[in-house]
Structures are given as C-alpha cells and as structure tokens.
Amino acid sequence: MNSSGDRFSSKIGFVLAAAGSAVGIGNLVGFPVAATKNGGGAFLLLYLFFVVAICLPLMLAELALGRATRSNPLGAYTQASGGSVVWRAAGALSLITPFMIAVFYTVITVWLLGYLAIVLGGGLASLADPAYFGEFINGASVFLFLALVIGLVVLVLKAGVQDGIERASRTLMPVLFVMLLGLAAFVLTLPNALQGLKFYLTPDFSRLNLQVVNGALSQAFFSLSLGMGILVTYGSYMRERENLQTSASWVAGTDTAVALTAGLMTIPAIFAIYPDTNPQTLSDSTVGLIFSFFPKIFMALVPTTGYLLASALAFVFFSLAFIAAITSLVSIIEVPVSALKNETRSNRPTSVLLVVGAVASGAVLCALSFGQTAALTEFVQYGGQTKSLFDLLVDVFYETILPLNGLLICLLVVWRWKRANLTQQLQIGSQPTQSQESTSPPGPGSNSFLARYTHHALAWWIPAILGLVFTLTVYNKFLAA
Ligand code: TRP
C-alpha cells in the first residue's frame, strides 16, 4: 500500500502528470506524419474514434484498478485476482514492460538532450549533415548526456509524487503548450505552409485499409500510456474523491489536443521547405524524422531567417521534444520504483537509486548497440532481419507486449476483479460532497453513458481487438520472414 504521502495534490496535478506521461515525441512527429500519409482527416477521425471507443475505457480500467488497490501493478494484479499465480505473473509482466521501455526511451531522450546542447552551441549546420546522426550516437558525448538525463530523472523521482513528478509536470507542461503554439504560429506564416495543412486535414477515405486502421489504433493506444503500468500506478496516487471519468477524459483530451496541434507545426514546416513533398515518401520512423530530417528543415530556413533565428527555432523544437520525452521517461520509471518501494518496503530514495541504476545500465548497453559493440549491434535475428538490442526492445516490449498487457488488463478487471468494484470506482465523485478535499463540481456517475459503455467494451470488443492486434503483430514481426 502507498503511504499517504504519495498522492497527487489535485485534479489538475494528476491531469498534468498523466498528460506529461502521455505526450511524447510520438505526439509531436509520429502522429502528424502518420496522419498525413494515411488519409489526412480520415485518419484523424479514425484516431479520435479509437481514443474514445477503446483507449478511454482502458484508461478508466487502469486508473480504477490502481486507485482501488492503492498499489503498483504487481500488487494491484495480485490483490484484484485474490492472489492467483497466473495474475501475479501478468503483474510481473506489467513491471518488466515499463522497465524495458524505459531503457530504450532513455537513449532517445539522451539524443534529444545532445541535439539541444549542440544547437545551443551554434552547431545546427553540423546536425544537418546526413552522416551526423550516426556519428553522434556512436560518439563518447552520448555518455555525458546520459549522465545528465539520469541525474535529472533521479532528482525528480527522489522528490516524490507531489514534489517531484507533479511539480515537474506543472512547470514543464505549460511551457510545452506555449512553445508548441508559438512554433505552430510561426510555421503557419511561412509560404507554402498551407499546402501542408491541406495534406494533413483533407480526408481521403480511399487510403483507409486494415493496416491504416491498425496503425491508428496502435498510435492512440501507445500515445495514451496504456498497458505500461503507468496509469495503474498513477491511479494509486489519485485522491479518494476524484471523479475518474472526468479526469481520464481530460488526460485523453489533452494528449489528443497536443497531437493535433503538433500537426499544425510539423506538417506545414515540411511543406514550407519542400513544397513538392509526396507524403508517401515521408519516413515512418519518428526517430529518423526528428534527428535527420528536421535539422535539414531548420538549415533550409537559414536563407530566409538567418542562422541565428533558424537556430532559435531548432532550439525550441528540440526543447519541446526533450520536455515531451523526459516527462514520459519519468512516468515510466516511476512504475518499477513504486513497485520496489511497496513490495520490499524500502524507502523512496533507495528504490529510485536501484531502479534508475538498472535502467541506466540497460541504456548503456542500448547506446552501444548502434555499432560500437558488435555483439549488441547484431544481437538477434528474427523475421528475416538482424536486430540490435535497441530494436529488439522496441519490437518486443513497445510494439508487441503493450497490446497484450492491455488485453490482460481487460480480462483481469472484467472477469476476475468484481464488476461491482469497477462500478464503485466509476461512481466516486459523482455526488456533491461536503468534503473539503473535493472542490470540483460532481462528475458523471456509474450510470453515465461512458461508464455503461466501458463495462461492455472492456468485456467484449476491446479484448477481442487487442487480441487480434497482438496476434497480427507477433505474426508480422517475428514469424513472417
Ligand atoms: N506518447 C509517447 C510518445 O509519443 C508514448 C508514450 C506514452 C511513452 N507513455 C510513455 C513513451 C511513457 C515512454 C514512456 O513517445
């Protein structure tokens, strides 16, 4: 059980922390590019549909489980299943998953900090060199930036839920919103920017096929921090009287709003510089776009804006991406921290140091897997390809296990945990209270459309769809050559 010290102080504190977790580099670049390639407005509609119809009920399930058990995923799965060994194993999986994701996401966060520092030092021109990224990730400076990122994470997590995670999100998320709006406003004044908007927003339903549908669902699912144990953990930090339906809707809405707004920056920027871009030729790799493509875009602005302003814009862009990444990183490392702290009754500083130490060691191995160490670079072979340790972690834990964790959560919450427990959690905060803790107006109760829909969807079609996504991913990634 969590000590009462581990609590978000208010609804807005929780919403910003959970939104900080959900908003990542995928929102800024991955989502807009996927939309532009896959039917523009048609993809956006599909995405919104999945956010509401699939992700919101799952988010409610995770938060409810966390708050009712006041526990990390391992403790929550154990309690909710009455101590079953099988569900304990599922709980363990939902701890290993965030740990492994943290390992590779640390490496990406480190690169972002590195690029930020280089731009600040006047090095934008060198970043635009196509060979630069490969040299940078294999250079010694990566380890310096790794030490800085690790130091920052320790600082935030040691300070605790309210004074660390919540405070960092309360400061950084507004900065992120302002920077994003500012950058979008600037980009939209560039010639040809509107060309980009056309591709981003105009619906082209003919592009929708099974793969695009799957892509939109996965994007929504990954973006909202589902299946990572984060929302179970954050649910355990929510106040007793908070209405889950209102809070979850705010988190989903904020994440989606950031993703949609990012498209007003990312896509017009691409088309302002390369008006003849064929959207289909844009890379599917968010990492490739951020580290190789965007520096070129900022360099191409130099004749119009001068080097200084182009560097300033690049600085804002990489700051945005870094803030998005570090708040996600903190949230995902908190999951094993919380588990270690609860399960072994250690104090927070010890748990933070042990977990972050382990994540850092994994991150070092990942950082060496881009050519520096052959055994890690050519780590395994599957699906007819040789993969590095980094690729393996992304493929296995991010792309494959997450939907499985989502499926397991549905099964646990609906079929093992009593339905009444979920109803009770959804009901909380729907009546006006005298309690001084709750100053917010009452939210929807267990009879709301959302609550009733959540029960049905979690029992039947969400697990069916996640099961299908999981099976297809295993087949496509690991079996088909
Ligand atoms: N939206 C994130 C992204 O775009 C994905 C994500 C959600 C994530 N929660 C996370 C990544 C926690 C790492 C840790 O990158």
Coordinates of C-alpha atoms and ligand atoms in Angstrom, one line a residue:
M1 CA 0.0 0.0 0.0
N2 CA 1.1 3.5 -0.6
S3 CA 1.8 5.8 2.2
S4 CA -0.5 8.8 2.2
G5 CA 2.5 10.9 1.2
D6 CA 2.3 9.5 -2.3
R7 CA -0.6 11.5 -3.6
F8 CA -1.3 14.0 -6.4
S9 CA -2.4 17.2 -4.7
S10 CA -5.3 18.0 -7.0
K11 CA -7.2 17.1 -10.2
I12 CA -5.1 19.4 -12.3
G13 CA -1.9 17.9 -10.7
F14 CA -2.9 14.5 -11.8
V15 CA -4.1 15.5 -15.2
L16 CA -0.9 17.4 -16.0
A17 CA 1.3 14.5 -14.7
A18 CA -0.7 11.9 -16.7
A19 CA -0.7 14.2 -19.8
G20 CA 3.1 14.7 -19.3
S21 CA 3.4 10.9 -19.4
A22 CA 1.2 10.6 -22.5
V23 CA 2.6 13.4 -24.5
G24 CA 5.9 12.1 -26.1
I25 CA 7.8 12.5 -29.3
G26 CA 5.2 10.3 -31.0
N27 CA 2.6 13.1 -30.5
L28 CA 4.9 15.8 -32.0
V29 CA 6.1 14.0 -35.1
G30 CA 4.9 10.4 -35.3
F31 CA 1.2 11.2 -35.2
P32 CA 1.1 14.1 -37.6
V33 CA 3.2 12.2 -40.2
A34 CA 1.1 9.1 -39.9
A35 CA -2.0 11.1 -40.4
T36 CA -0.6 12.9 -43.5
K37 CA 0.5 9.7 -45.1
N38 CA -2.7 7.7 -44.3
G39 CA -5.6 9.7 -45.4
G40 CA -5.3 13.1 -43.5
G41 CA -8.6 14.0 -41.9
A42 CA -9.9 10.4 -42.4
F43 CA -7.0 9.2 -40.2
L44 CA -7.7 11.9 -37.7
L45 CA -11.4 10.8 -37.4
L46 CA -10.4 7.2 -37.0
Y47 CA -7.8 8.2 -34.4
L48 CA -10.4 10.2 -32.4
F49 CA -12.8 7.3 -32.6
F50 CA -10.2 4.9 -31.2
V51 CA -9.3 7.3 -28.4
V52 CA -12.8 7.4 -27.2
A53 CA -14.1 3.9 -28.0
I54 CA -11.1 1.9 -27.0
C55 CA -8.5 3.9 -25.1
L56 CA -10.7 5.8 -22.7
P57 CA -12.4 2.7 -21.3
L58 CA -8.9 1.1 -20.9
M59 CA -7.6 4.2 -19.2
L60 CA -10.6 4.0 -16.8
A61 CA -9.9 0.4 -16.1
E62 CA -6.2 1.0 -15.2
L63 CA -6.9 4.0 -13.1
A64 CA -9.8 2.3 -11.2
L65 CA -7.6 -0.8 -10.5
G66 CA -4.8 1.4 -9.2
R67 CA -6.9 3.6 -7.0
A68 CA -9.0 0.7 -5.6
T69 CA -5.9 -1.3 -4.7
R70 CA -3.7 1.6 -3.9
S71 CA -0.9 -0.4 -5.4
N72 CA 1.6 -0.7 -8.1
P73 CA 0.7 -3.1 -11.0
L74 CA 2.2 -6.2 -9.3
G75 CA 0.3 -5.6 -6.1
A76 CA -2.8 -4.5 -7.9
Y77 CA -3.0 -7.6 -10.1
T78 CA -2.3 -9.8 -7.1
Q79 CA -5.0 -8.2 -5.0
A80 CA -7.6 -8.0 -7.7
S81 CA -7.2 -11.6 -8.6
G82 CA -7.2 -12.8 -5.0
G83 CA -3.5 -13.8 -5.1
S84 CA -3.6 -16.0 -8.2
V85 CA -0.2 -17.1 -9.5
V86 CA -1.2 -16.6 -13.1
W87 CA -2.3 -13.0 -12.5
R88 CA 0.8 -12.4 -10.4
A89 CA 2.8 -13.3 -13.5
A90 CA 0.8 -10.9 -15.6
G91 CA 1.5 -8.3 -12.9
A92 CA 5.2 -9.1 -13.2
L93 CA 5.0 -8.6 -17.0
S94 CA 3.4 -5.2 -16.5
L95 CA 6.5 -4.3 -14.4
I96 CA 9.1 -5.7 -16.8
T97 CA 7.4 -3.9 -19.7
P98 CA 7.9 -0.3 -18.4
F99 CA 11.4 -1.2 -17.3
M100 CA 12.4 -2.3 -20.8
I101 CA 10.6 0.6 -22.4
A102 CA 12.4 3.0 -20.0
V103 CA 15.7 1.5 -21.2
F104 CA 15.3 2.4 -24.8
Y105 CA 13.4 5.6 -24.2
T106 CA 16.3 6.8 -22.1
V107 CA 18.5 6.5 -25.1
I108 CA 16.2 8.6 -27.3
T109 CA 15.8 11.2 -24.5
V110 CA 19.6 11.4 -24.3
W111 CA 20.0 12.1 -28.0
L112 CA 17.4 14.8 -27.7
L113 CA 19.4 16.5 -24.9
G114 CA 22.5 16.1 -27.0
Y115 CA 20.9 17.8 -30.0
L116 CA 19.6 20.5 -27.8
A117 CA 23.1 21.2 -26.5
I118 CA 24.6 21.2 -29.9
V119 CA 22.0 23.7 -31.3
L120 CA 22.6 25.9 -28.3
G121 CA 26.4 25.8 -29.0
G122 CA 25.7 27.1 -32.6
G123 CA 26.1 23.7 -34.3
L124 CA 22.9 23.5 -36.2
A125 CA 24.8 23.3 -39.5
S126 CA 26.6 20.2 -38.5
L127 CA 23.4 18.5 -37.4
A128 CA 22.0 18.9 -41.0
D129 CA 24.9 16.8 -42.4
P130 CA 23.3 13.4 -43.2
A131 CA 26.2 11.5 -41.6
Y132 CA 26.0 13.4 -38.3
F133 CA 23.4 11.3 -36.5
G134 CA 25.3 8.1 -37.0
E135 CA 28.4 9.7 -35.7
F136 CA 26.7 11.3 -32.8
I137 CA 25.0 8.2 -31.4
N138 CA 28.3 6.4 -31.6
G139 CA 30.4 9.1 -30.0
A140 CA 31.6 9.4 -26.5
S141 CA 29.5 12.5 -25.7
V142 CA 26.4 10.3 -25.6
F143 CA 27.5 9.1 -22.2
L144 CA 27.9 12.6 -20.9
F145 CA 24.3 13.4 -21.9
L146 CA 23.2 10.0 -20.5
A147 CA 24.7 11.0 -17.1
L148 CA 22.7 14.3 -17.2
V149 CA 19.4 12.7 -18.1
I150 CA 19.9 10.1 -15.4
G151 CA 20.7 12.8 -12.9
L152 CA 17.5 14.7 -13.8
V153 CA 15.4 11.6 -13.5
V154 CA 16.8 10.9 -10.1
L155 CA 16.2 14.4 -9.0
V156 CA 12.5 14.4 -10.0
L157 CA 11.8 10.9 -8.7
K158 CA 13.6 11.2 -5.4
A159 CA 11.5 14.3 -4.6
G160 CA 8.4 12.1 -4.7
V161 CA 5.0 12.1 -6.4
Q162 CA 3.8 15.6 -5.3
D163 CA 7.1 17.5 -5.1
G164 CA 8.8 15.6 -7.9
I165 CA 6.5 14.3 -10.7
E166 CA 3.6 16.6 -10.1
R167 CA 5.7 19.7 -9.7
A168 CA 7.9 18.9 -12.8
S169 CA 4.7 18.4 -14.9
R170 CA 3.0 21.5 -13.6
T171 CA 6.1 23.5 -14.7
L172 CA 7.0 21.8 -17.9
M173 CA 3.6 21.1 -19.5
P174 CA 2.6 24.7 -19.7
V175 CA 6.0 25.5 -21.2
L176 CA 5.4 22.8 -23.7
F177 CA 2.0 24.1 -24.7
V178 CA 3.3 27.7 -25.1
M179 CA 6.3 26.6 -27.2
L180 CA 4.1 24.4 -29.4
L181 CA 1.6 27.2 -30.1
G182 CA 4.4 29.7 -30.7
L183 CA 6.2 27.4 -33.2
A184 CA 3.0 26.4 -35.0
A185 CA 2.0 30.1 -35.3
F186 CA 5.4 30.9 -36.8
V187 CA 5.4 28.0 -39.2
L188 CA 2.0 28.8 -40.5
T189 CA 3.3 32.2 -41.7
L190 CA 5.8 30.6 -44.0
P191 CA 5.0 30.4 -47.7
N192 CA 3.5 27.0 -48.8
A193 CA 2.7 26.1 -45.2
L194 CA -1.0 25.9 -46.1
Q195 CA -0.1 23.2 -48.7
G196 CA 0.9 21.1 -45.7
L197 CA -2.3 21.7 -43.9
K198 CA -4.2 20.5 -46.9
F199 CA -2.5 17.1 -46.8
Y200 CA -2.8 16.9 -43.0
L201 CA -6.5 17.8 -42.8
T202 CA -8.3 16.9 -46.0
P203 CA -9.9 13.5 -45.6
D204 CA -9.0 10.9 -48.1
F205 CA -11.1 7.8 -47.2
S206 CA -9.7 5.8 -50.0
R207 CA -6.4 5.4 -48.1
L208 CA -8.0 3.6 -45.2
N209 CA -7.2 -0.1 -45.2
L210 CA -6.7 -2.7 -42.5
Q211 CA -3.1 -1.6 -42.0
V212 CA -4.0 2.0 -41.6
V213 CA -6.8 1.1 -39.1
N214 CA -4.3 -0.9 -37.1
G215 CA -1.8 1.9 -37.3
A216 CA -4.4 4.5 -36.0
L217 CA -5.4 2.2 -33.1
S218 CA -1.8 1.4 -32.1
Q219 CA -0.9 5.1 -32.3
A220 CA -3.8 6.0 -30.0
F221 CA -3.0 3.1 -27.6
F222 CA 0.7 3.9 -27.3
S223 CA 0.2 7.6 -27.1
L224 CA -2.0 7.4 -24.1
S225 CA 0.5 5.4 -21.9
L226 CA -1.8 2.3 -21.9
G227 CA -0.5 -1.1 -21.0
M228 CA 2.6 0.4 -19.4
G229 CA 1.5 0.1 -15.7
I230 CA 1.8 3.9 -15.6
L231 CA -2.0 4.6 -15.2
V232 CA -2.4 1.8 -12.6
T233 CA 0.4 3.4 -10.6
Y234 CA -0.8 7.0 -11.1
G235 CA -4.3 5.8 -10.2
S236 CA -2.9 4.6 -6.9
Y237 CA -1.8 8.2 -6.3
M238 CA -5.2 9.8 -7.1
R239 CA -7.2 11.3 -4.3
E240 CA -10.1 9.4 -2.9
R241 CA -12.9 11.7 -4.1
E242 CA -11.7 12.4 -7.6
N243 CA -14.1 11.5 -10.4
L244 CA -12.2 9.1 -12.7
Q245 CA -14.4 9.7 -15.8
T246 CA -13.7 13.5 -15.7
S247 CA -10.0 13.1 -15.0
A248 CA -9.4 10.4 -17.6
S249 CA -11.3 12.5 -20.2
W250 CA -9.1 15.4 -19.5
V251 CA -6.0 13.3 -19.9
A252 CA -7.1 11.8 -23.2
G253 CA -8.3 15.2 -24.4
T254 CA -5.0 16.9 -23.6
D255 CA -2.9 14.3 -25.2
T256 CA -5.1 14.4 -28.4
A257 CA -5.1 18.1 -28.5
V258 CA -1.3 18.2 -28.3
A259 CA -1.0 15.7 -31.1
L260 CA -3.5 17.5 -33.3
T261 CA -1.8 20.9 -32.7
A262 CA 1.6 19.4 -33.3
G263 CA 0.4 18.6 -36.8
L264 CA -0.1 22.4 -37.4
M265 CA 3.6 22.8 -36.8
T266 CA 5.3 19.6 -38.1
I267 CA 3.5 19.2 -41.4
P268 CA 3.4 22.8 -42.6
A269 CA 7.1 23.1 -41.7
I270 CA 7.9 20.1 -44.0
F271 CA 5.9 21.6 -46.9
A272 CA 7.2 25.1 -46.4
I273 CA 10.7 23.8 -47.1
Y274 CA 9.9 21.1 -49.5
P275 CA 6.6 22.1 -51.3
D276 CA 6.7 19.2 -53.6
T277 CA 7.0 16.5 -50.9
N278 CA 5.0 13.4 -51.7
P279 CA 3.6 12.5 -48.3
Q280 CA 4.1 8.8 -49.1
T281 CA 7.8 9.3 -49.1
L282 CA 8.0 10.6 -45.6
S283 CA 9.7 8.2 -43.2
D284 CA 7.8 6.1 -40.8
S285 CA 10.5 6.4 -38.3
T286 CA 9.9 9.2 -35.7
V287 CA 13.5 8.9 -34.7
G288 CA 14.7 9.3 -38.2
L289 CA 12.5 12.3 -38.8
I290 CA 13.5 14.1 -35.6
F291 CA 17.2 13.5 -35.8
S292 CA 17.9 13.5 -39.5
F293 CA 15.1 15.3 -41.3
F294 CA 14.2 18.2 -39.0
P295 CA 17.7 19.6 -38.7
K296 CA 17.7 19.8 -42.5
I297 CA 14.5 21.7 -42.4
F298 CA 15.9 24.2 -40.0
M299 CA 19.0 24.7 -42.0
A300 CA 16.9 25.2 -45.1
L301 CA 15.3 28.2 -43.3
V302 CA 18.6 30.0 -42.9
P303 CA 18.4 31.9 -46.2
T304 CA 15.0 33.3 -45.1
T305 CA 15.5 33.8 -41.4
G306 CA 19.3 33.9 -40.9
Y307 CA 21.3 31.4 -38.9
L308 CA 20.5 32.8 -35.5
L309 CA 16.7 32.7 -35.9
A310 CA 16.9 29.2 -37.5
S311 CA 19.0 28.0 -34.6
A312 CA 16.5 29.6 -32.1
L313 CA 13.6 27.8 -33.9
A314 CA 15.5 24.5 -33.8
F315 CA 16.2 25.1 -30.1
V316 CA 12.5 25.5 -29.4
F317 CA 11.7 22.4 -31.4
F318 CA 14.3 20.2 -29.6
S319 CA 13.3 21.7 -26.2
L320 CA 9.7 20.7 -27.0
A321 CA 10.8 17.2 -27.9
F322 CA 13.0 16.9 -24.8
I323 CA 10.3 18.1 -22.4
A324 CA 7.9 15.6 -24.0
A325 CA 10.4 12.8 -23.7
I326 CA 11.7 13.5 -20.2
T327 CA 8.2 13.7 -18.6
S328 CA 7.3 10.4 -20.3
L329 CA 10.5 8.8 -19.1
V330 CA 10.0 9.9 -15.5
S331 CA 6.5 8.4 -15.5
I332 CA 7.5 5.1 -16.8
I333 CA 10.5 4.7 -14.4
E334 CA 8.1 5.5 -11.5
V335 CA 6.3 2.2 -12.2
P336 CA 9.2 -0.1 -11.1
V337 CA 10.2 2.4 -8.4
S338 CA 6.7 2.3 -6.9
A339 CA 6.7 -1.5 -7.1
L340 CA 10.1 -1.9 -5.5
K341 CA 9.2 0.6 -2.8
N342 CA 5.8 -1.1 -2.0
E343 CA 6.9 -4.7 -2.3
T344 CA 10.1 -4.5 -0.4
R345 CA 9.1 -1.7 1.9
S346 CA 12.2 0.2 1.1
N347 CA 12.2 4.0 1.1
R348 CA 11.8 6.1 -2.0
P349 CA 15.5 7.2 -2.4
T350 CA 16.7 3.6 -2.2
S351 CA 14.2 2.4 -4.7
V352 CA 14.9 5.3 -7.0
L353 CA 18.6 4.6 -7.0
L354 CA 18.3 0.9 -7.5
V355 CA 15.8 1.2 -10.4
V356 CA 17.4 4.1 -12.1
G357 CA 20.8 2.4 -11.8
A358 CA 19.4 -0.6 -13.5
V359 CA 17.7 1.5 -16.2
A360 CA 21.0 3.4 -16.8
S361 CA 23.0 0.1 -17.2
G362 CA 20.5 -1.1 -19.7
A363 CA 20.6 2.2 -21.5
V364 CA 24.4 2.0 -21.8
L365 CA 24.1 -1.4 -23.4
C366 CA 21.5 0.0 -25.8
A367 CA 23.6 3.0 -26.6
L368 CA 26.4 0.6 -27.5
S369 CA 24.1 -1.3 -29.9
F370 CA 24.4 1.0 -32.9
G371 CA 27.8 -0.2 -34.0
Q372 CA 30.1 0.3 -31.0
T373 CA 29.8 -3.2 -29.8
A374 CA 29.2 -5.9 -32.4
A375 CA 27.5 -8.4 -30.1
L376 CA 24.9 -5.8 -29.1
T377 CA 24.5 -4.4 -32.6
E378 CA 23.9 -7.8 -34.2
F379 CA 22.1 -9.0 -31.2
V380 CA 19.4 -11.4 -32.6
Q381 CA 17.8 -12.5 -35.8
Y382 CA 14.1 -12.8 -36.4
G383 CA 11.6 -12.1 -39.2
G384 CA 14.5 -12.4 -41.6
Q385 CA 16.5 -9.5 -40.2
T386 CA 19.3 -8.9 -37.8
K387 CA 18.3 -6.7 -35.0
S388 CA 20.2 -4.7 -32.4
L389 CA 19.4 -4.8 -28.7
F390 CA 17.7 -1.4 -29.1
D391 CA 15.5 -2.7 -32.0
L392 CA 14.7 -5.8 -30.0
L393 CA 13.4 -3.9 -27.0
V394 CA 11.3 -1.6 -29.2
D395 CA 9.8 -4.5 -31.2
V396 CA 9.2 -6.8 -28.3
F397 CA 8.1 -4.5 -25.5
Y398 CA 6.8 -1.4 -27.2
E399 CA 5.1 -2.8 -30.2
T400 CA 4.1 -6.4 -29.1
I401 CA 3.7 -6.7 -25.4
L402 CA 1.8 -3.4 -24.8
P403 CA -1.3 -4.6 -26.6
L404 CA -1.0 -7.9 -24.7
N405 CA -0.9 -6.0 -21.4
G406 CA -3.9 -4.1 -22.5
L407 CA -5.7 -7.3 -23.2
L408 CA -4.7 -8.8 -19.8
I409 CA -6.0 -5.6 -18.0
C410 CA -9.4 -6.0 -19.6
L411 CA -9.6 -9.7 -18.7
L412 CA -8.5 -9.0 -15.1
V413 CA -10.8 -6.1 -14.5
V414 CA -13.9 -7.5 -16.0
W415 CA -13.6 -11.2 -15.4
R416 CA -11.6 -11.5 -12.3
W417 CA -12.0 -8.4 -10.3
K418 CA -15.6 -7.9 -9.4
R419 CA -17.6 -5.8 -11.8
A420 CA -19.0 -4.0 -8.7
N421 CA -15.5 -2.8 -7.9
L422 CA -15.2 -1.0 -11.2
T423 CA -18.7 0.4 -10.9
Q424 CA -17.9 1.7 -7.5
Q425 CA -14.7 3.4 -8.7
L426 CA -16.6 5.0 -11.6
Q427 CA -19.3 6.2 -9.3
I428 CA -16.9 8.1 -7.0
G429 CA -17.1 11.9 -7.2
S430 CA -20.5 12.0 -8.9
Q431 CA -22.3 13.4 -6.0
P432 CA -21.7 16.8 -4.4
T433 CA -19.7 16.3 -1.2
Q434 CA -19.1 18.4 1.9
S435 CA -15.6 17.1 1.9
Q436 CA -13.1 19.9 1.8
E437 CA -10.8 17.7 -0.3
S438 CA -13.1 18.0 -3.4
T439 CA -13.7 21.4 -4.7
S440 CA -14.6 20.3 -8.2
P441 CA -18.2 20.0 -9.4
P442 CA -19.6 16.5 -9.4
G443 CA -18.7 14.4 -12.4
P444 CA -20.6 11.6 -14.2
G445 CA -21.7 8.6 -12.2
S446 CA -21.8 4.9 -12.8
N447 CA -24.9 5.3 -14.9
S448 CA -23.4 7.7 -17.4
F449 CA -23.1 6.6 -21.0
L450 CA -19.3 6.4 -20.6
A451 CA -19.5 4.1 -17.6
R452 CA -22.0 1.8 -19.1
Y453 CA -20.2 1.7 -22.4
T454 CA -16.9 1.0 -20.5
H455 CA -18.3 -2.1 -18.9
H456 CA -19.5 -3.6 -22.2
A457 CA -16.5 -2.6 -24.2
L458 CA -14.0 -3.9 -21.7
A459 CA -15.8 -7.3 -21.5
W460 CA -16.1 -7.9 -25.2
W461 CA -14.8 -6.0 -28.1
I462 CA -11.8 -4.3 -26.6
P463 CA -10.1 -7.6 -25.6
A464 CA -11.1 -9.1 -28.9
I465 CA -9.5 -6.3 -30.9
L466 CA -6.3 -6.2 -28.7
G467 CA -6.0 -10.0 -29.0
L468 CA -6.2 -9.6 -32.8
V469 CA -3.6 -6.7 -32.8
F470 CA -1.3 -8.8 -30.6
T471 CA -1.6 -11.9 -32.9
L472 CA -1.1 -9.9 -36.0
T473 CA 2.0 -8.1 -34.6
V474 CA 3.6 -11.4 -33.5
Y475 CA 3.0 -12.9 -36.9
N476 CA 4.2 -9.9 -38.9
K477 CA 7.2 -9.1 -36.8
F478 CA 8.5 -12.4 -35.7
L479 CA 7.2 -15.2 -37.8
A480 CA 6.8 -13.8 -41.4
A481 CA 10.2 -13.5 -43.0
Ligands
TRP1 N1 3.2 9.2 -26.4 C1 4.5 8.7 -26.2 C2 5.4 9.0 -27.3 O1 4.9 9.6 -28.2 C3 4.4 7.2 -26.0 C4 4.5 7.0 -24.5 C5 3.4 7.2 -23.8 C6 5.6 6.8 -23.8 N2 3.8 7.0 -22.5 C7 5.1 6.8 -22.4 C8 6.9 6.6 -24.0 C9 5.9 6.5 -21.4 C10 7.7 6.3 -23.0 C11 7.3 6.3 -21.7 O2 6.6 8.8 -27.3

